[in-house]
Every structure is written in C-alpha cells, then in structure tokens.
Amino acid sequence: MRTEERHRTIAEILRERSQVTVDELTEACQASGATIRRDLEILAGRGVLRRIHGGAQSLIGRGENPGYGQRELEDQDVKKRIAAAVAELLRPREHVWLDSGSTATEVARRLTGRELTLMPMSLQALNAAVVGEKAGIRPALLLPGGGLIPGELSFRGPLTETNIRSLRFDTAVVTPCAVDFTDGLLAHDLEDAAVKKAGLASAGRVVVAAAASKWHAQARVLVSGLERVDVLVTDKVFSAEERARLDEYSMEVVTV
C-alpha cells in the first residue's frame, strides 16, 4: 500500500473509531510497525490525529470540524470531479467568491489560466490558484483580509465579513460542512458560517459544491436554506423523493 493510501486508510479508521493501536493499523495497512509509526507522526503534524502511546486518537467529536488535514485525505477523487464541474460553470471575466476548505482548494487548482477575478477564503486556495499558472495567465486575485485560522489558514472575523459585503460577485462557490434537506447549508462554527453568509449575500448566483458525504455529516450552525442555491454540484445519487424536494427549489443539479 502506498503512503497516500495508508494515510487515507488511517484517517478513515479514525473517522469511525475514537482510538486505534499501531498493531491494528499494521494489519489494516499491511505495513511494518516502523512504517505505521512514521505515518502517525506525519499525520499528527498535519492535525489529522493525536499521537498516543501505542497508537493514535481521533481529534473529531460529534458534529465538530475534522480539520483541514483530515478532510484533505477524504473523498479525493470525488472532490476532483466536483471541482472540474464547478470550474466549467464559471464564465470568462466573472467575479467569483470562493469558499474555504479542501474542495474549494481543488476548484482553485482548476482556475489557473482562467480570466477571472477571484476572492479565495483561504491561503490554500490562493496558493492553488497561482501555482502552475498557464502562459503567465492567472485569475486576478482579491484578498478579504481579517484573521487567519491556524491549520485551516482560512480568513475569518468582522473585517473579513465587512470586506466581502462591500463587493458584488457574479458567483459564490460555497462548500458547506454539511447539507440537510430541512436545514439547508450548515457550518461547524459561527465564524465560518458568518463568512459563508457574507459570500452568499454578495453574489448573484450561488453554486454549492457538496460531496455525498456532506449529506450525512453533522454540523451545528445554519448558513442558508436550500432556496438560495442556484446550482448544486454533487456525486450523491438522490432518490425520487429527494429529487422532488430539490425540484421545489428550482435549482440545477449537476451530478458527477
């Protein structure tokens, strides 16, 4: 098993369990104890887990934010497909507000070489938008200012919200922490929700990028009802009843 696959396996195990031993991981990953210990040190440094004697401990509580390092390892293929579909929806010379998170970073990677004005909500997305630029072309970048959340490197706070609300965007690309048919779009904390609300309020069109796993996730803070969504990009296969509920909002659904 390759390093990336081992890391993803370890992260998935700790999503289901609060604690795991090195011996259990050596069996699950078919790797030596020394290799697993090195993996755990790397993942602990990335904020994916807490290293304890003889194994590792999950950092995720019920409804809590798993952290960027953990999320970056999850649903990688799905996020790439969603990001490609979102990028196809953006038109030349649009002004785009881009949410924070690992899916948003994947979207930013697909915007290099595009003639856009982009306001990314994280330094990861900012870096992704400018690395690998094609023929010297890159999106015109706006930064919102405000505070940076450690680990996430996303912009938060009153200054961030004020600067977002002072502008108008053609499209807001929103990556919710969870989605629910009743409550709509949700976030893990009040500050993140406030930034997302500011992006929604400043945009003419709202594109939501949400993997199927987001429909089963738990988050505590309401952002917006589904009536504000214009386009939903997801890999989730909806039942006939679920699709009928989405049709009530007249949103376009793009399935990847």
PDB file of N, CA, C and O in Angstrom, residues 97-173:
ATOM      1  N   TRP A  97     -16.492  34.574  -5.783  1.00  0.00           N
ATOM      2  CA  TRP A  97     -16.164  34.379  -4.363  1.00  0.00           C
ATOM      3  C   TRP A  97     -16.010  32.885  -4.141  1.00  0.00           C
ATOM      4  O   TRP A  97     -16.897  32.104  -4.501  1.00  0.00           O
ATOM      5  N   LEU A  98     -14.883  32.472  -3.556  1.00  0.00           N
ATOM      6  CA  LEU A  98     -14.587  31.054  -3.376  1.00  0.00           C
ATOM      7  C   LEU A  98     -14.411  30.736  -1.898  1.00  0.00           C
ATOM      8  O   LEU A  98     -13.517  31.265  -1.233  1.00  0.00           O
ATOM      9  N   ASP A  99     -15.229  29.849  -1.397  1.00  0.00           N
ATOM     10  CA  ASP A  99     -15.228  29.436  -0.001  1.00  0.00           C
ATOM     11  C   ASP A  99     -13.893  28.784   0.387  1.00  0.00           C
ATOM     12  O   ASP A  99     -13.046  28.495  -0.463  1.00  0.00           O
ATOM     13  N   SER A 100     -13.714  28.537   1.682  1.00  0.00           N
ATOM     14  CA  SER A 100     -12.536  27.819   2.167  1.00  0.00           C
ATOM     15  C   SER A 100     -12.825  26.324   2.207  1.00  0.00           C
ATOM     16  O   SER A 100     -13.963  25.898   2.011  1.00  0.00           O
ATOM     17  N   GLY A 101     -11.793  25.520   2.454  1.00  0.00           N
ATOM     18  CA  GLY A 101     -11.966  24.076   2.547  1.00  0.00           C
ATOM     19  C   GLY A 101     -11.242  23.335   1.448  1.00  0.00           C
ATOM     20  O   GLY A 101     -10.781  23.924   0.457  1.00  0.00           O
ATOM     21  N   SER A 102     -11.138  22.026   1.616  1.00  0.00           N
ATOM     22  CA  SER A 102     -10.355  21.215   0.681  1.00  0.00           C
ATOM     23  C   SER A 102     -11.007  21.129  -0.699  1.00  0.00           C
ATOM     24  O   SER A 102     -10.304  21.086  -1.718  1.00  0.00           O
ATOM     25  N   THR A 103     -12.329  21.114  -0.769  1.00  0.00           N
ATOM     26  CA  THR A 103     -12.988  21.098  -2.079  1.00  0.00           C
ATOM     27  C   THR A 103     -12.771  22.417  -2.810  1.00  0.00           C
ATOM     28  O   THR A 103     -12.517  22.436  -4.020  1.00  0.00           O
ATOM     29  N   ALA A 104     -12.831  23.518  -2.074  1.00  0.00           N
ATOM     30  CA  ALA A 104     -12.584  24.829  -2.681  1.00  0.00           C
ATOM     31  C   ALA A 104     -11.155  24.923  -3.211  1.00  0.00           C
ATOM     32  O   ALA A 104     -10.913  25.535  -4.256  1.00  0.00           O
ATOM     33  N   THR A 105     -10.209  24.327  -2.500  1.00  0.00           N
ATOM     34  CA  THR A 105      -8.823  24.316  -2.974  1.00  0.00           C
ATOM     35  C   THR A 105      -8.712  23.572  -4.296  1.00  0.00           C
ATOM     36  O   THR A 105      -7.984  23.990  -5.202  1.00  0.00           O
ATOM     37  N   GLU A 106      -9.450  22.469  -4.433  1.00  0.00           N
ATOM     38  CA  GLU A 106      -9.459  21.740  -5.702  1.00  0.00           C
ATOM     39  C   GLU A 106     -10.050  22.595  -6.820  1.00  0.00           C
ATOM     40  O   GLU A 106      -9.582  22.561  -7.955  1.00  0.00           O
ATOM     41  N   VAL A 107     -11.084  23.365  -6.507  1.00  0.00           N
ATOM     42  CA  VAL A 107     -11.654  24.268  -7.502  1.00  0.00           C
ATOM     43  C   VAL A 107     -10.611  25.286  -7.941  1.00  0.00           C
ATOM     44  O   VAL A 107     -10.428  25.544  -9.141  1.00  0.00           O
ATOM     45  N   ALA A 108      -9.914  25.860  -6.977  1.00  0.00           N
ATOM     46  CA  ALA A 108      -8.904  26.887  -7.286  1.00  0.00           C
ATOM     47  C   ALA A 108      -7.824  26.345  -8.216  1.00  0.00           C
ATOM     48  O   ALA A 108      -7.335  27.065  -9.096  1.00  0.00           O
ATOM     49  N   ARG A 109      -7.454  25.086  -8.043  1.00  0.00           N
ATOM     50  CA  ARG A 109      -6.420  24.483  -8.908  1.00  0.00           C
ATOM     51  C   ARG A 109      -6.856  24.476 -10.373  1.00  0.00           C
ATOM     52  O   ARG A 109      -6.017  24.511 -11.267  1.00  0.00           O
ATOM     53  N   ARG A 110      -8.153  24.419 -10.581  1.00  0.00           N
ATOM     54  CA  ARG A 110      -8.664  24.359 -11.953  1.00  0.00           C
ATOM     55  C   ARG A 110      -8.941  25.737 -12.535  1.00  0.00           C
ATOM     56  O   ARG A 110      -9.446  25.843 -13.664  1.00  0.00           O
ATOM     57  N   LEU A 111      -8.607  26.773 -11.792  1.00  0.00           N
ATOM     58  CA  LEU A 111      -8.839  28.133 -12.282  1.00  0.00           C
ATOM     59  C   LEU A 111      -7.561  28.813 -12.748  1.00  0.00           C
ATOM     60  O   LEU A 111      -7.599  29.970 -13.173  1.00  0.00           O
ATOM     61  N   THR A 112      -6.428  28.116 -12.640  1.00  0.00           N
ATOM     62  CA  THR A 112      -5.192  28.689 -13.183  1.00  0.00           C
ATOM     63  C   THR A 112      -5.351  28.847 -14.689  1.00  0.00           C
ATOM     64  O   THR A 112      -5.917  27.987 -15.366  1.00  0.00           O
ATOM     65  N   GLY A 113      -4.889  29.971 -15.191  1.00  0.00           N
ATOM     66  CA  GLY A 113      -5.009  30.233 -16.621  1.00  0.00           C
ATOM     67  C   GLY A 113      -6.371  30.750 -17.041  1.00  0.00           C
ATOM     68  O   GLY A 113      -6.624  30.940 -18.228  1.00  0.00           O
ATOM     69  N   ARG A 114      -7.267  30.994 -16.069  1.00  0.00           N
ATOM     70  CA  ARG A 114      -8.606  31.488 -16.386  1.00  0.00           C
ATOM     71  C   ARG A 114      -8.683  32.999 -16.197  1.00  0.00           C
ATOM     72  O   ARG A 114      -8.083  33.559 -15.275  1.00  0.00           O
ATOM     73  N   GLU A 115      -9.435  33.643 -17.058  1.00  0.00           N
ATOM     74  CA  GLU A 115      -9.613  35.099 -16.981  1.00  0.00           C
ATOM     75  C   GLU A 115     -10.785  35.391 -16.047  1.00  0.00           C
ATOM     76  O   GLU A 115     -11.930  35.579 -16.461  1.00  0.00           O
ATOM     77  N   LEU A 116     -10.470  35.427 -14.751  1.00  0.00           N
ATOM     78  CA  LEU A 116     -11.468  35.637 -13.715  1.00  0.00           C
ATOM     79  C   LEU A 116     -10.933  36.604 -12.675  1.00  0.00           C
ATOM     80  O   LEU A 116      -9.716  36.802 -12.566  1.00  0.00           O
ATOM     81  N   THR A 117     -11.828  37.178 -11.902  1.00  0.00           N
ATOM     82  CA  THR A 117     -11.444  37.862 -10.669  1.00  0.00           C
ATOM     83  C   THR A 117     -11.910  36.982  -9.524  1.00  0.00           C
ATOM     84  O   THR A 117     -13.089  36.643  -9.433  1.00  0.00           O
ATOM     85  N   LEU A 118     -10.975  36.593  -8.685  1.00  0.00           N
ATOM     86  CA  LEU A 118     -11.245  35.571  -7.679  1.00  0.00           C
ATOM     87  C   LEU A 118     -10.916  36.078  -6.285  1.00  0.00           C
ATOM     88  O   LEU A 118      -9.832  36.618  -6.049  1.00  0.00           O
ATOM     89  N   MET A 119     -11.862  35.896  -5.347  1.00  0.00           N
ATOM     90  CA  MET A 119     -11.580  36.149  -3.941  1.00  0.00           C
ATOM     91  C   MET A 119     -11.642  34.812  -3.192  1.00  0.00           C
ATOM     92  O   MET A 119     -12.719  34.311  -2.874  1.00  0.00           O
ATOM     93  N   PRO A 120     -10.483  34.204  -2.904  1.00  0.00           N
ATOM     94  CA  PRO A 120     -10.464  32.936  -2.172  1.00  0.00           C
ATOM     95  C   PRO A 120     -10.482  33.192  -0.666  1.00  0.00           C
ATOM     96  O   PRO A 120      -9.890  34.149  -0.176  1.00  0.00           O
ATOM     97  N   MET A 121     -11.147  32.297   0.072  1.00  0.00           N
ATOM     98  CA  MET A 121     -11.271  32.457   1.510  1.00  0.00           C
ATOM     99  C   MET A 121     -10.209  31.706   2.310  1.00  0.00           C
ATOM    100  O   MET A 121     -10.314  31.601   3.531  1.00  0.00           O
ATOM    101  N   SER A 122      -9.189  31.184   1.636  1.00  0.00           N
ATOM    102  CA  SER A 122      -8.106  30.519   2.360  1.00  0.00           C
ATOM    103  C   SER A 122      -6.798  30.690   1.609  1.00  0.00           C
ATOM    104  O   SER A 122      -6.780  30.897   0.387  1.00  0.00           O
ATOM    105  N   LEU A 123      -5.704  30.596   2.348  1.00  0.00           N
ATOM    106  CA  LEU A 123      -4.389  30.677   1.713  1.00  0.00           C
ATOM    107  C   LEU A 123      -4.107  29.446   0.874  1.00  0.00           C
ATOM    108  O   LEU A 123      -3.361  29.511  -0.101  1.00  0.00           O
ATOM    109  N   GLN A 124      -4.704  28.286   1.243  1.00  0.00           N
ATOM    110  CA  GLN A 124      -4.525  27.095   0.410  1.00  0.00           C
ATOM    111  C   GLN A 124      -5.106  27.310  -0.981  1.00  0.00           C
ATOM    112  O   GLN A 124      -4.472  26.972  -1.985  1.00  0.00           O
ATOM    113  N   ALA A 125      -6.313  27.874  -1.033  1.00  0.00           N
ATOM    114  CA  ALA A 125      -6.937  28.140  -2.330  1.00  0.00           C
ATOM    115  C   ALA A 125      -6.173  29.210  -3.099  1.00  0.00           C
ATOM    116  O   ALA A 125      -6.010  29.121  -4.321  1.00  0.00           O
ATOM    117  N   LEU A 126      -5.704  30.222  -2.396  1.00  0.00           N
ATOM    118  CA  LEU A 126      -4.896  31.270  -3.026  1.00  0.00           C
ATOM    119  C   LEU A 126      -3.661  30.663  -3.681  1.00  0.00           C
ATOM    120  O   LEU A 126      -3.358  30.935  -4.855  1.00  0.00           O
ATOM    121  N   ASN A 127      -2.945  29.827  -2.946  1.00  0.00           N
ATOM    122  CA  ASN A 127      -1.742  29.193  -3.474  1.00  0.00           C
ATOM    123  C   ASN A 127      -2.072  28.299  -4.661  1.00  0.00           C
ATOM    124  O   ASN A 127      -1.373  28.295  -5.674  1.00  0.00           O
ATOM    125  N   ALA A 128      -3.157  27.540  -4.571  1.00  0.00           N
ATOM    126  CA  ALA A 128      -3.546  26.640  -5.647  1.00  0.00           C
ATOM    127  C   ALA A 128      -3.890  27.401  -6.924  1.00  0.00           C
ATOM    128  O   ALA A 128      -3.650  26.912  -8.029  1.00  0.00           O
ATOM    129  N   ALA A 129      -4.431  28.595  -6.778  1.00  0.00           N
ATOM    130  CA  ALA A 129      -4.834  29.379  -7.944  1.00  0.00           C
ATOM    131  C   ALA A 129      -3.653  29.964  -8.697  1.00  0.00           C
ATOM    132  O   ALA A 129      -3.774  30.267  -9.888  1.00  0.00           O
ATOM    133  N   VAL A 130      -2.527  30.137  -8.037  1.00  0.00           N
ATOM    134  CA  VAL A 130      -1.387  30.780  -8.689  1.00  0.00           C
ATOM    135  C   VAL A 130      -0.273  29.806  -9.044  1.00  0.00           C
ATOM    136  O   VAL A 130       0.537  30.076  -9.916  1.00  0.00           O
ATOM    137  N   VAL A 131      -0.224  28.633  -8.396  1.00  0.00           N
ATOM    138  CA  VAL A 131       0.802  27.645  -8.727  1.00  0.00           C
ATOM    139  C   VAL A 131       0.409  26.934 -10.011  1.00  0.00           C
ATOM    140  O   VAL A 131      -0.735  26.522 -10.187  1.00  0.00           O
ATOM    141  N   GLY A 132       1.351  26.805 -10.922  1.00  0.00           N
ATOM    142  CA  GLY A 132       1.075  26.124 -12.182  1.00  0.00           C
ATOM    143  C   GLY A 132       0.316  26.982 -13.168  1.00  0.00           C
ATOM    144  O   GLY A 132      -0.346  26.475 -14.059  1.00  0.00           O
ATOM    145  N   GLU A 133       0.429  28.308 -13.033  1.00  0.00           N
ATOM    146  CA  GLU A 133      -0.296  29.192 -13.939  1.00  0.00           C
ATOM    147  C   GLU A 133       0.147  28.956 -15.377  1.00  0.00           C
ATOM    148  O   GLU A 133       1.303  28.627 -15.656  1.00  0.00           O
ATOM    149  N   LYS A 134      -0.770  29.087 -16.313  1.00  0.00           N
ATOM    150  CA  LYS A 134      -0.517  28.772 -17.709  1.00  0.00           C
ATOM    151  C   LYS A 134      -0.184  30.039 -18.491  1.00  0.00           C
ATOM    152  O   LYS A 134      -0.936  30.998 -18.471  1.00  0.00           O
ATOM    153  N   ALA A 135       0.931  30.005 -19.174  1.00  0.00           N
ATOM    154  CA  ALA A 135       1.334  31.103 -20.063  1.00  0.00           C
ATOM    155  C   ALA A 135       1.278  32.458 -19.369  1.00  0.00           C
ATOM    156  O   ALA A 135       0.950  33.466 -19.971  1.00  0.00           O
ATOM    157  N   GLY A 136       1.602  32.468 -18.061  1.00  0.00           N
ATOM    158  CA  GLY A 136       1.630  33.716 -17.320  1.00  0.00           C
ATOM    159  C   GLY A 136       0.259  34.261 -16.977  1.00  0.00           C
ATOM    160  O   GLY A 136       0.148  35.354 -16.440  1.00  0.00           O
ATOM    161  N   ILE A 137      -0.801  33.509 -17.302  1.00  0.00           N
ATOM    162  CA  ILE A 137      -2.165  33.986 -17.022  1.00  0.00           C
ATOM    163  C   ILE A 137      -2.630  33.371 -15.712  1.00  0.00           C
ATOM    164  O   ILE A 137      -2.445  32.195 -15.448  1.00  0.00           O
ATOM    165  N   ARG A 138      -3.239  34.169 -14.878  1.00  0.00           N
ATOM    166  CA  ARG A 138      -3.836  33.661 -13.648  1.00  0.00           C
ATOM    167  C   ARG A 138      -5.021  34.551 -13.300  1.00  0.00           C
ATOM    168  O   ARG A 138      -5.136  35.678 -13.801  1.00  0.00           O
ATOM    169  N   PRO A 139      -5.907  34.074 -12.458  1.00  0.00           N
ATOM    170  CA  PRO A 139      -7.028  34.927 -12.065  1.00  0.00           C
ATOM    171  C   PRO A 139      -6.535  36.197 -11.364  1.00  0.00           C
ATOM    172  O   PRO A 139      -5.512  36.166 -10.666  1.00  0.00           O
ATOM    173  N   ALA A 140      -7.249  37.300 -11.564  1.00  0.00           N
ATOM    174  CA  ALA A 140      -6.987  38.492 -10.756  1.00  0.00           C
ATOM    175  C   ALA A 140      -7.478  38.176  -9.351  1.00  0.00           C
ATOM    176  O   ALA A 140      -8.613  37.749  -9.162  1.00  0.00           O
ATOM    177  N   LEU A 141      -6.610  38.361  -8.372  1.00  0.00           N
ATOM    178  CA  LEU A 141      -6.906  37.904  -7.019  1.00  0.00           C
ATOM    179  C   LEU A 141      -7.220  39.059  -6.079  1.00  0.00           C
ATOM    180  O   LEU A 141      -6.536  40.078  -6.072  1.00  0.00           O
ATOM    181  N   LEU A 142      -8.269  38.878  -5.284  1.00  0.00           N
ATOM    182  CA  LEU A 142      -8.618  39.801  -4.214  1.00  0.00           C
ATOM    183  C   LEU A 142      -8.529  39.037  -2.902  1.00  0.00           C
ATOM    184  O   LEU A 142      -9.012  37.911  -2.808  1.00  0.00           O
ATOM    185  N   LEU A 143      -7.940  39.649  -1.878  1.00  0.00           N
ATOM    186  CA  LEU A 143      -7.885  39.014  -0.567  1.00  0.00           C
ATOM    187  C   LEU A 143      -8.809  39.755   0.389  1.00  0.00           C
ATOM    188  O   LEU A 143      -8.838  40.990   0.401  1.00  0.00           O
ATOM    189  N   PRO A 144      -9.556  39.020   1.214  1.00  0.00           N
ATOM    190  CA  PRO A 144     -10.561  39.653   2.054  1.00  0.00           C
ATOM    191  C   PRO A 144     -10.017  40.316   3.312  1.00  0.00           C
ATOM    192  O   PRO A 144     -10.700  41.124   3.932  1.00  0.00           O
ATOM    193  N   GLY A 145      -8.776  39.978   3.695  1.00  0.00           N
ATOM    194  CA  GLY A 145      -8.264  40.477   4.962  1.00  0.00           C
ATOM    195  C   GLY A 145      -8.917  39.769   6.134  1.00  0.00           C
ATOM    196  O   GLY A 145      -9.701  38.839   5.963  1.00  0.00           O
ATOM    197  N   GLY A 146      -8.592  40.208   7.340  1.00  0.00           N
ATOM    198  CA  GLY A 146      -9.132  39.576   8.533  1.00  0.00           C
ATOM    199  C   GLY A 146      -8.143  38.633   9.171  1.00  0.00           C
ATOM    200  O   GLY A 146      -6.964  38.588   8.797  1.00  0.00           O
ATOM    201  N   GLY A 147      -8.606  37.838  10.124  1.00  0.00           N
ATOM    202  CA  GLY A 147      -7.741  36.901  10.811  1.00  0.00           C
ATOM    203  C   GLY A 147      -7.647  35.582  10.075  1.00  0.00           C
ATOM    204  O   GLY A 147      -8.504  35.234   9.269  1.00  0.00           O
ATOM    205  N   LEU A 148      -6.572  34.831  10.366  1.00  0.00           N
ATOM    206  CA  LEU A 148      -6.378  33.511   9.775  1.00  0.00           C
ATOM    207  C   LEU A 148      -6.539  32.446  10.853  1.00  0.00           C
ATOM    208  O   LEU A 148      -5.970  32.557  11.936  1.00  0.00           O
ATOM    209  N   ILE A 149      -7.293  31.398  10.553  1.00  0.00           N
ATOM    210  CA  ILE A 149      -7.488  30.305  11.485  1.00  0.00           C
ATOM    211  C   ILE A 149      -6.310  29.348  11.369  1.00  0.00           C
ATOM    212  O   ILE A 149      -6.032  28.840  10.271  1.00  0.00           O
ATOM    213  N   PRO A 150      -5.564  29.075  12.449  1.00  0.00           N
ATOM    214  CA  PRO A 150      -4.433  28.148  12.390  1.00  0.00           C
ATOM    215  C   PRO A 150      -4.865  26.783  11.861  1.00  0.00           C
ATOM    216  O   PRO A 150      -5.943  26.293  12.176  1.00  0.00           O
ATOM    217  N   GLY A 151      -4.011  26.179  11.053  1.00  0.00           N
ATOM    218  CA  GLY A 151      -4.329  24.878  10.484  1.00  0.00           C
ATOM    219  C   GLY A 151      -5.190  25.002   9.246  1.00  0.00           C
ATOM    220  O   GLY A 151      -4.841  24.527   8.173  1.00  0.00           O
ATOM    221  N   GLU A 152      -6.329  25.675   9.379  1.00  0.00           N
ATOM    222  CA  GLU A 152      -7.220  25.889   8.245  1.00  0.00           C
ATOM    223  C   GLU A 152      -6.647  26.913   7.273  1.00  0.00           C
ATOM    224  O   GLU A 152      -6.857  26.836   6.066  1.00  0.00           O
ATOM    225  N   LEU A 153      -5.966  27.940   7.821  1.00  0.00           N
ATOM    226  CA  LEU A 153      -5.454  29.074   7.039  1.00  0.00           C
ATOM    227  C   LEU A 153      -6.579  29.732   6.243  1.00  0.00           C
ATOM    228  O   LEU A 153      -6.398  30.164   5.107  1.00  0.00           O
ATOM    229  N   SER A 154      -7.752  29.801   6.853  1.00  0.00           N
ATOM    230  CA  SER A 154      -8.888  30.463   6.230  1.00  0.00           C
ATOM    231  C   SER A 154      -9.150  31.795   6.920  1.00  0.00           C
ATOM    232  O   SER A 154      -8.835  31.971   8.097  1.00  0.00           O
ATOM    233  N   PHE A 155      -9.706  32.743   6.164  1.00  0.00           N
ATOM    234  CA  PHE A 155      -9.952  34.086   6.678  1.00  0.00           C
ATOM    235  C   PHE A 155     -11.264  34.108   7.462  1.00  0.00           C
ATOM    236  O   PHE A 155     -12.285  33.602   7.000  1.00  0.00           O
ATOM    237  N   ARG A 156     -11.227  34.737   8.638  1.00  0.00           N
ATOM    238  CA  ARG A 156     -12.417  34.821   9.476  1.00  0.00           C
ATOM    239  C   ARG A 156     -12.469  36.186  10.168  1.00  0.00           C
ATOM    240  O   ARG A 156     -11.466  36.890  10.253  1.00  0.00           O
ATOM    241  N   GLY A 157     -13.624  36.519  10.708  1.00  0.00           N
ATOM    242  CA  GLY A 157     -13.747  37.693  11.553  1.00  0.00           C
ATOM    243  C   GLY A 157     -14.494  38.837  10.908  1.00  0.00           C
ATOM    244  O   GLY A 157     -14.819  38.825   9.717  1.00  0.00           O
ATOM    245  N   PRO A 158     -14.794  39.884  11.709  1.00  0.00           N
ATOM    246  CA  PRO A 158     -15.585  41.030  11.238  1.00  0.00           C
ATOM    247  C   PRO A 158     -14.982  41.750  10.030  1.00  0.00           C
ATOM    248  O   PRO A 158     -15.722  42.189   9.142  1.00  0.00           O
ATOM    249  N   LEU A 159     -13.654  41.893   9.994  1.00  0.00           N
ATOM    250  CA  LEU A 159     -13.024  42.572   8.859  1.00  0.00           C
ATOM    251  C   LEU A 159     -13.243  41.773   7.573  1.00  0.00           C
ATOM    252  O   LEU A 159     -13.550  42.347   6.520  1.00  0.00           O
ATOM    253  N   THR A 160     -13.097  40.464   7.659  1.00  0.00           N
ATOM    254  CA  THR A 160     -13.351  39.600   6.503  1.00  0.00           C
ATOM    255  C   THR A 160     -14.783  39.775   6.013  1.00  0.00           C
ATOM    256  O   THR A 160     -15.028  39.986   4.820  1.00  0.00           O
ATOM    257  N   GLU A 161     -15.729  39.714   6.923  1.00  0.00           N
ATOM    258  CA  GLU A 161     -17.147  39.814   6.556  1.00  0.00           C
ATOM    259  C   GLU A 161     -17.474  41.170   5.941  1.00  0.00           C
ATOM    260  O   GLU A 161     -18.179  41.258   4.928  1.00  0.00           O
ATOM    261  N   THR A 162     -16.943  42.233   6.548  1.00  0.00           N
ATOM    262  CA  THR A 162     -17.217  43.588   6.045  1.00  0.00           C
ATOM    263  C   THR A 162     -16.684  43.769   4.631  1.00  0.00           C
ATOM    264  O   THR A 162     -17.364  44.329   3.753  1.00  0.00           O
ATOM    265  N   ASN A 163     -15.476  43.288   4.383  1.00  0.00           N
ATOM    266  CA  ASN A 163     -14.864  43.446   3.059  1.00  0.00           C
ATOM    267  C   ASN A 163     -15.602  42.635   2.003  1.00  0.00           C
ATOM    268  O   ASN A 163     -15.741  43.076   0.852  1.00  0.00           O
ATOM    269  N   ILE A 164     -16.073  41.456   2.371  1.00  0.00           N
ATOM    270  CA  ILE A 164     -16.857  40.656   1.419  1.00  0.00           C
ATOM    271  C   ILE A 164     -18.146  41.384   1.069  1.00  0.00           C
ATOM    272  O   ILE A 164     -18.515  41.516  -0.104  1.00  0.00           O
ATOM    273  N   ARG A 165     -18.839  41.890   2.084  1.00  0.00           N
ATOM    274  CA  ARG A 165     -20.139  42.532   1.865  1.00  0.00           C
ATOM    275  C   ARG A 165     -20.027  43.854   1.112  1.00  0.00           C
ATOM    276  O   ARG A 165     -21.018  44.342   0.561  1.00  0.00           O
ATOM    277  N   SER A 166     -18.836  44.421   1.069  1.00  0.00           N
ATOM    278  CA  SER A 166     -18.658  45.686   0.347  1.00  0.00           C
ATOM    279  C   SER A 166     -18.494  45.477  -1.157  1.00  0.00           C
ATOM    280  O   SER A 166     -18.443  46.455  -1.912  1.00  0.00           O
ATOM    281  N   LEU A 167     -18.423  44.226  -1.592  1.00  0.00           N
ATOM    282  CA  LEU A 167     -18.230  43.906  -3.005  1.00  0.00           C
ATOM    283  C   LEU A 167     -19.427  43.132  -3.537  1.00  0.00           C
ATOM    284  O   LEU A 167     -20.265  42.644  -2.775  1.00  0.00           O
ATOM    285  N   ARG A 168     -19.487  43.025  -4.858  1.00  0.00           N
ATOM    286  CA  ARG A 168     -20.518  42.233  -5.517  1.00  0.00           C
ATOM    287  C   ARG A 168     -19.850  41.218  -6.443  1.00  0.00           C
ATOM    288  O   ARG A 168     -18.949  41.572  -7.216  1.00  0.00           O
ATOM    289  N   PHE A 169     -20.306  39.970  -6.368  1.00  0.00           N
ATOM    290  CA  PHE A 169     -19.727  38.885  -7.145  1.00  0.00           C
ATOM    291  C   PHE A 169     -20.786  38.300  -8.082  1.00  0.00           C
ATOM    292  O   PHE A 169     -21.975  38.266  -7.754  1.00  0.00           O
ATOM    293  N   ASP A 170     -20.331  37.842  -9.237  1.00  0.00           N
ATOM    294  CA  ASP A 170     -21.245  37.161 -10.149  1.00  0.00           C
ATOM    295  C   ASP A 170     -21.651  35.806  -9.571  1.00  0.00           C
ATOM    296  O   ASP A 170     -22.818  35.415  -9.651  1.00  0.00           O
ATOM    297  N   THR A 171     -20.668  35.093  -9.005  1.00  0.00           N
ATOM    298  CA  THR A 171     -20.915  33.743  -8.488  1.00  0.00           C
ATOM    299  C   THR A 171     -20.212  33.541  -7.159  1.00  0.00           C
ATOM    300  O   THR A 171     -19.054  33.945  -6.991  1.00  0.00           O
ATOM    301  N   ALA A 172     -20.908  32.917  -6.221  1.00  0.00           N
ATOM    302  CA  ALA A 172     -20.282  32.443  -4.988  1.00  0.00           C
ATOM    303  C   ALA A 172     -20.225  30.922  -5.048  1.00  0.00           C
ATOM    304  O   ALA A 172     -21.245  30.267  -5.292  1.00  0.00           O
ATOM    305  N   VAL A 173     -19.036  30.363  -4.857  1.00  0.00           N
ATOM    306  CA  VAL A 173     -18.865  28.912  -4.793  1.00  0.00           C
ATOM    307  C   VAL A 173     -18.779  28.542  -3.317  1.00  0.00           C
ATOM    308  O   VAL A 173     -17.806  28.878  -2.638  1.00  0.00           O
TER     309      VAL A 173
END
